[in-house]
Short mmCIF file of C-alpha atoms in Angstrom, two decimals:
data_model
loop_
_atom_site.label_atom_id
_atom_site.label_comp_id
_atom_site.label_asym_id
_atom_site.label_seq_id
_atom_site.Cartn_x
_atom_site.Cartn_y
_atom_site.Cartn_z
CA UNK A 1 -17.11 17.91 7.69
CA UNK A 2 -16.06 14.19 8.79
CA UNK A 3 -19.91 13.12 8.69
CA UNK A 4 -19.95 14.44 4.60
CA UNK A 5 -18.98 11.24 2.78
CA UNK A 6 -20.71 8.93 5.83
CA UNK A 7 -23.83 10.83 4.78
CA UNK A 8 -23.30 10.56 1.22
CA UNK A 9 -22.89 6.98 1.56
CA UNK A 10 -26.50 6.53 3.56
CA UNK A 11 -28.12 8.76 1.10
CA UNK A 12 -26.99 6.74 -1.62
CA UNK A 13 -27.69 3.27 -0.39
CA UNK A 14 -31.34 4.54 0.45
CA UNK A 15 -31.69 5.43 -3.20
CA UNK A 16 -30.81 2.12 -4.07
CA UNK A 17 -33.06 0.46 -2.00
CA UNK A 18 -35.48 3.04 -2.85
CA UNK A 19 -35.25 2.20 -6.90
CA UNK A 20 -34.76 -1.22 -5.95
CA UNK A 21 -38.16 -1.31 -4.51
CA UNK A 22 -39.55 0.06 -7.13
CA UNK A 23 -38.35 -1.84 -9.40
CA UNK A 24 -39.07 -5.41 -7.41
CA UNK A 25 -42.56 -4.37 -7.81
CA UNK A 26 -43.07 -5.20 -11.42
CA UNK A 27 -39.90 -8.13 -11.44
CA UNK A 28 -40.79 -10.17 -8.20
CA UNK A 29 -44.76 -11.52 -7.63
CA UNK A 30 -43.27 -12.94 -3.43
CA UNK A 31 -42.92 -9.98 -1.21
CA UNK A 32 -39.92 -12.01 0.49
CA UNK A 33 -38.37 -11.84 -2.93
CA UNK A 34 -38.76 -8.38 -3.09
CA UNK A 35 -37.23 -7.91 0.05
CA UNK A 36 -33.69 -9.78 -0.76
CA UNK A 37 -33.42 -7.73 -3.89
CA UNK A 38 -33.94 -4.57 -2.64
CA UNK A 39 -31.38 -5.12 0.42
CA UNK A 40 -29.05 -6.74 -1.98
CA UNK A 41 -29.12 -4.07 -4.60
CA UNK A 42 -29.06 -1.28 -1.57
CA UNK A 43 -26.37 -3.02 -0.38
CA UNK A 44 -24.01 -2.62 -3.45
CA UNK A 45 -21.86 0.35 -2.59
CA UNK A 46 -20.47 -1.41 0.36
CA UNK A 47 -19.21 -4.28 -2.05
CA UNK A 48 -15.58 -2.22 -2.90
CA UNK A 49 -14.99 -1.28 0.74
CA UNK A 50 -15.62 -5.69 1.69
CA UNK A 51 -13.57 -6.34 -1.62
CA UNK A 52 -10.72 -4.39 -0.73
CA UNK A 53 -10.68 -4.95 3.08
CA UNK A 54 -10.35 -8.76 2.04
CA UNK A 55 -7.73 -8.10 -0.35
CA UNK A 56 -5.92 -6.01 2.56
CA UNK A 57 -6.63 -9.35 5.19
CA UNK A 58 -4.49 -11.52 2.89
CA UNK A 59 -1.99 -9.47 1.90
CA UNK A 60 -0.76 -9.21 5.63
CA UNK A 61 -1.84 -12.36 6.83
CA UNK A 62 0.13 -14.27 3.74
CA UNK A 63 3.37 -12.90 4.98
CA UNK A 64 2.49 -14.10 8.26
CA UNK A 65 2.02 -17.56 7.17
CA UNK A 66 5.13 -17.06 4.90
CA UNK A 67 7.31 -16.49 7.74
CA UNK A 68 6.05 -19.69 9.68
CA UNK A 69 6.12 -22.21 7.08
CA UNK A 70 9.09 -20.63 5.31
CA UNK A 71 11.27 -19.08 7.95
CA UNK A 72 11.84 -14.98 8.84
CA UNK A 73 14.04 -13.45 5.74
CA UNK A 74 16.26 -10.95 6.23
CA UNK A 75 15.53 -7.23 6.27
CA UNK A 76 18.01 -6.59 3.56
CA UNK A 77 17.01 -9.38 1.68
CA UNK A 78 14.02 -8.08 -1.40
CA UNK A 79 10.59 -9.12 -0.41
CA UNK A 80 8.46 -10.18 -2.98
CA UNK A 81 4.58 -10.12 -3.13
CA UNK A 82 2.86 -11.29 -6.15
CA UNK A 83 -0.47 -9.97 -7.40
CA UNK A 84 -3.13 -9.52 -9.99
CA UNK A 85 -4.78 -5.95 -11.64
CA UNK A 86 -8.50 -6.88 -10.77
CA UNK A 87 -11.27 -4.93 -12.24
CA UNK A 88 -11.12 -2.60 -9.61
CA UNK A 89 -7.96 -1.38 -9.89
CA UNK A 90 -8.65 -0.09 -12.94
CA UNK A 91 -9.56 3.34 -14.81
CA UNK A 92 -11.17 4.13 -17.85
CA UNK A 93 -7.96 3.61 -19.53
CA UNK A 94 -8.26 -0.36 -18.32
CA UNK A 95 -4.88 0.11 -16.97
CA UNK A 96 -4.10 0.32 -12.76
CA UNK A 97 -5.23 3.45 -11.45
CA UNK A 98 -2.27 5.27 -10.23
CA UNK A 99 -4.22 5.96 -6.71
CA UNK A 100 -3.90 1.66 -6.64
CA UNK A 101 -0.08 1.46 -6.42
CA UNK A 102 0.11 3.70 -3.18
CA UNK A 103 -2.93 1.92 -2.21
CA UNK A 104 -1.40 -1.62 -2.39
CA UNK A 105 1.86 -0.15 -0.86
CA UNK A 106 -0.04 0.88 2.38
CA UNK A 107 -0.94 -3.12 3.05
CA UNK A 108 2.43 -4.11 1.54
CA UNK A 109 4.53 -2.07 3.86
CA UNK A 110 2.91 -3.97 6.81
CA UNK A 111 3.25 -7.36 5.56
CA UNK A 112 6.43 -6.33 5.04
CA UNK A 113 7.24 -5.20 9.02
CA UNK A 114 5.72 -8.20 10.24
CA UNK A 115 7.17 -10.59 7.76
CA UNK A 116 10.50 -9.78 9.00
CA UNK A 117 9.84 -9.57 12.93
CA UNK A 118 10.76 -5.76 13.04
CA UNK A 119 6.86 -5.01 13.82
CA UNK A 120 7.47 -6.95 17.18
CA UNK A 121 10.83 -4.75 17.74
CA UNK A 122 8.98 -1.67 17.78
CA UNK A 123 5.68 -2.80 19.29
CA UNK A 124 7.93 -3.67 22.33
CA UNK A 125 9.46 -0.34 22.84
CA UNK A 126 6.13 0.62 22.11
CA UNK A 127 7.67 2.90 19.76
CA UNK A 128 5.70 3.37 15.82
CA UNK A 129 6.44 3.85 12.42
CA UNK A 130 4.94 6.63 10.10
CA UNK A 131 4.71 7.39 6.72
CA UNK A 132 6.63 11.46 5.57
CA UNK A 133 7.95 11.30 2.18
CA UNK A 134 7.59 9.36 -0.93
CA UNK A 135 8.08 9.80 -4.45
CA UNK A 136 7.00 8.00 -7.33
CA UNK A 137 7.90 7.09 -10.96
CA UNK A 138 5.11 5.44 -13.58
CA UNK A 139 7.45 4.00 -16.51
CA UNK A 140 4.63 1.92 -17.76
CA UNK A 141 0.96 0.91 -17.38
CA UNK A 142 -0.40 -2.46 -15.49
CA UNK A 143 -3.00 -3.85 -17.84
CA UNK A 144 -6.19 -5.92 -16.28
CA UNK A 145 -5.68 -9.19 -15.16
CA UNK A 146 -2.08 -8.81 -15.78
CA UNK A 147 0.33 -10.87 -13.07
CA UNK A 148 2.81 -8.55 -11.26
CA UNK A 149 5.79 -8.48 -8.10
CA UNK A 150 5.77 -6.20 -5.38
CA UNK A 151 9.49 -5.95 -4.50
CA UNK A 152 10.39 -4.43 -1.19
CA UNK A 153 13.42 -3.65 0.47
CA UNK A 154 15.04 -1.24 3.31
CA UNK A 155 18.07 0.57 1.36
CA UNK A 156 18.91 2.95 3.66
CA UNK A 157 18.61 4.73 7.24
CA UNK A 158 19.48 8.13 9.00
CA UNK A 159 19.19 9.49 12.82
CA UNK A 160 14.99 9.18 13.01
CA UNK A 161 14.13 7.13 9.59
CA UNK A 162 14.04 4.28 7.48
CA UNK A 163 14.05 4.29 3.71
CA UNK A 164 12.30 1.38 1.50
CA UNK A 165 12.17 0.95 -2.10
CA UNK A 166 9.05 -0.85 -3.98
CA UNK A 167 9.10 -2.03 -7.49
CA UNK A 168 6.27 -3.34 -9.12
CA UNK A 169 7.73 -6.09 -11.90
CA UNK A 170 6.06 -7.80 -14.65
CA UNK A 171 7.00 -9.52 -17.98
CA UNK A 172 7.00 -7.32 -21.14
CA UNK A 173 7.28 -8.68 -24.10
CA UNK A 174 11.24 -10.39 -24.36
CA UNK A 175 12.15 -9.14 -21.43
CA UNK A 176 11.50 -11.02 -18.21
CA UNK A 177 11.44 -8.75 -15.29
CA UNK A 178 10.35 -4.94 -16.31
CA UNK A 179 10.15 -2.22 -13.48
CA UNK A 180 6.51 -0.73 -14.07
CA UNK A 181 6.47 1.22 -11.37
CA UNK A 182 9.18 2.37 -9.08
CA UNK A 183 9.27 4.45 -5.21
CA UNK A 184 11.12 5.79 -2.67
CA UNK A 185 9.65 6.19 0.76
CA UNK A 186 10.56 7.63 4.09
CA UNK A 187 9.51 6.10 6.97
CA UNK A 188 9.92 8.03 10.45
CA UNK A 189 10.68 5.92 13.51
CA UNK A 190 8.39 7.66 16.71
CA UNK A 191 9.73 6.75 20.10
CA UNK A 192 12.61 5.30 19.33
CA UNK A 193 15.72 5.66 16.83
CA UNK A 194 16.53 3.12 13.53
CA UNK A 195 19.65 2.50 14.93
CA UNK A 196 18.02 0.75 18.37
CA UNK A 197 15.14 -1.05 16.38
CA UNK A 198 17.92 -2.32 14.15
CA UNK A 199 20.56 -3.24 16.52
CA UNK A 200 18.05 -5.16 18.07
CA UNK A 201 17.34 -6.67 14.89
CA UNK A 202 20.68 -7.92 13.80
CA UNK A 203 21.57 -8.27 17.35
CA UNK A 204 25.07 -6.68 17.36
CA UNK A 205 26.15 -3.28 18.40
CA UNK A 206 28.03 -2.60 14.57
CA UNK A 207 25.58 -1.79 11.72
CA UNK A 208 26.29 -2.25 8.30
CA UNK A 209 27.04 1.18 6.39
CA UNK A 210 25.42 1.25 3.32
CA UNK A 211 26.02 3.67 0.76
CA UNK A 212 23.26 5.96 -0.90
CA UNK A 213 22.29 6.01 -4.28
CA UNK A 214 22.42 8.78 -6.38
CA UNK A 215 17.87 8.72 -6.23
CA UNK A 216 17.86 8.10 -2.81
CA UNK A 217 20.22 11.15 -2.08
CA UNK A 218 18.57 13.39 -4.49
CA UNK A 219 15.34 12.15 -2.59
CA UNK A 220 16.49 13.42 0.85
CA UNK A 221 17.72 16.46 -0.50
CA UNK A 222 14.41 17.32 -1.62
CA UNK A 223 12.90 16.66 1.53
CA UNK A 224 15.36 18.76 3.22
CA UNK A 225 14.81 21.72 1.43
CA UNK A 226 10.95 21.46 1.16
CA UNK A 227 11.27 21.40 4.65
CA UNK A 228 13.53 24.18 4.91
CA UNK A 229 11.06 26.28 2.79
CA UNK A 230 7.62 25.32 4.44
CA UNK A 231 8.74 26.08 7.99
CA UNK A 232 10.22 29.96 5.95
CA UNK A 233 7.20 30.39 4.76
CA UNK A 234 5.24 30.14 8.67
CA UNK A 235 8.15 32.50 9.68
CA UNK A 236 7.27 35.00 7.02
#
């Protein structure tokens, strides 16, 4: 089942070369001519995946740089990542595809744990952070070529996780900063507890307590009793 798509993907770049050929025949006189187009055309399906592993490459390199030019912020403070909707984030709506903002999230997320230095907390107590809950509100659609913010912050923590919330802003119309897009997400902490990885972090033995919204409580509730239910049902 894991070699399906991989031998989608062959069959269809063949077929491209394959029509490519074809057509080279009657476009190109030079059989070195004919060559180049037919690997370029074959080669075309593999231009998203080198597009959007670029895209990925600066998105956590630039906070990288960021943080040694600029300094390590704060893990309370908002991080802010600024972007563009290309052509291919788009649907046939020609607004961002709502697969893109989770997409973009994946890369921000990172840039966001190495930004801060709390990547090279938990790589040293070789402990990990994974991705169990999110949930997501669309208020409004990201047109093409339209300039946007990734805000990112931690707002909250419990006995095994961490919980960020991403906003995507733009400008519309008279107002300056409009939330487009909005998230909650639940990161779980493997090998180690929030608490050490943030004690660490501040470097004292007191954390801050911060105080739950009203989303982020209805949030873990949900989660709660999803997972209440799921682990009923295997019971049953």
């Amino acid at each position: 089942m894991l070699a399906e798509p991989y031998g989608k993907l062959i069959v269809y770049i063949l077929s491209c070369m394959g029509i490519a050929n074809y057509l080279s025949i009657y476009i190109f006189s030079y059989a070195s001519l004919r060559v180049c187009f037919t690997i370029i055309l074959g080669l075309l399906p593999l231009a998203p995946f080198v597009f959007h592993s670029l895209r990925a490459i600066y998105t956590i390199t630039s906070g990288q740089v960021n943080s040694m030019c600029y300094g390590k912020p704060t893990i309370f403070n908002e991080h802010v990542f600024t972007d563009l909707v290309l052509p291919s984030d788009i649907d046939f709506n020609f607004h961002m595809n709502n697969s893109r903002y989770q997409h973009q999230l994946d890369f921000v997320r990172i840039r966001f744990f190495l930004e801060t230095g709390l990547m090279r907390i938990i790589n040293a107590r070789k402990a990990s952070a994974v991705m169990v809950a999110i949930t997501s509100r669309y208020r409004m659609s990201l047109n093409l070529f339209q300039r946007f913010q990734v805000r990112s912050k931690i707002i909250s923590w419990d006995d095994d996780s961490i919980y960020l919330e991403h906003r995507f802003v733009s400008s519309k119309g008279e107002i300056g900063e409009f939330v487009y897009f909005i998230c909650l997400a639940k990161m779980r902490v493997l090998k180690a507890t929030p608490a050490e990885i943030l004690r660490v972090y501040l470097q004292t033995e007191t954390l801050p307590e911060i105080e739950d919204s009203e989303e982020l409580a209805l949030f873990k509730q949900f989660n709660k009793t999803s997972s209440t239910t799921l682990k009923n049902e295997i019971k049953e």
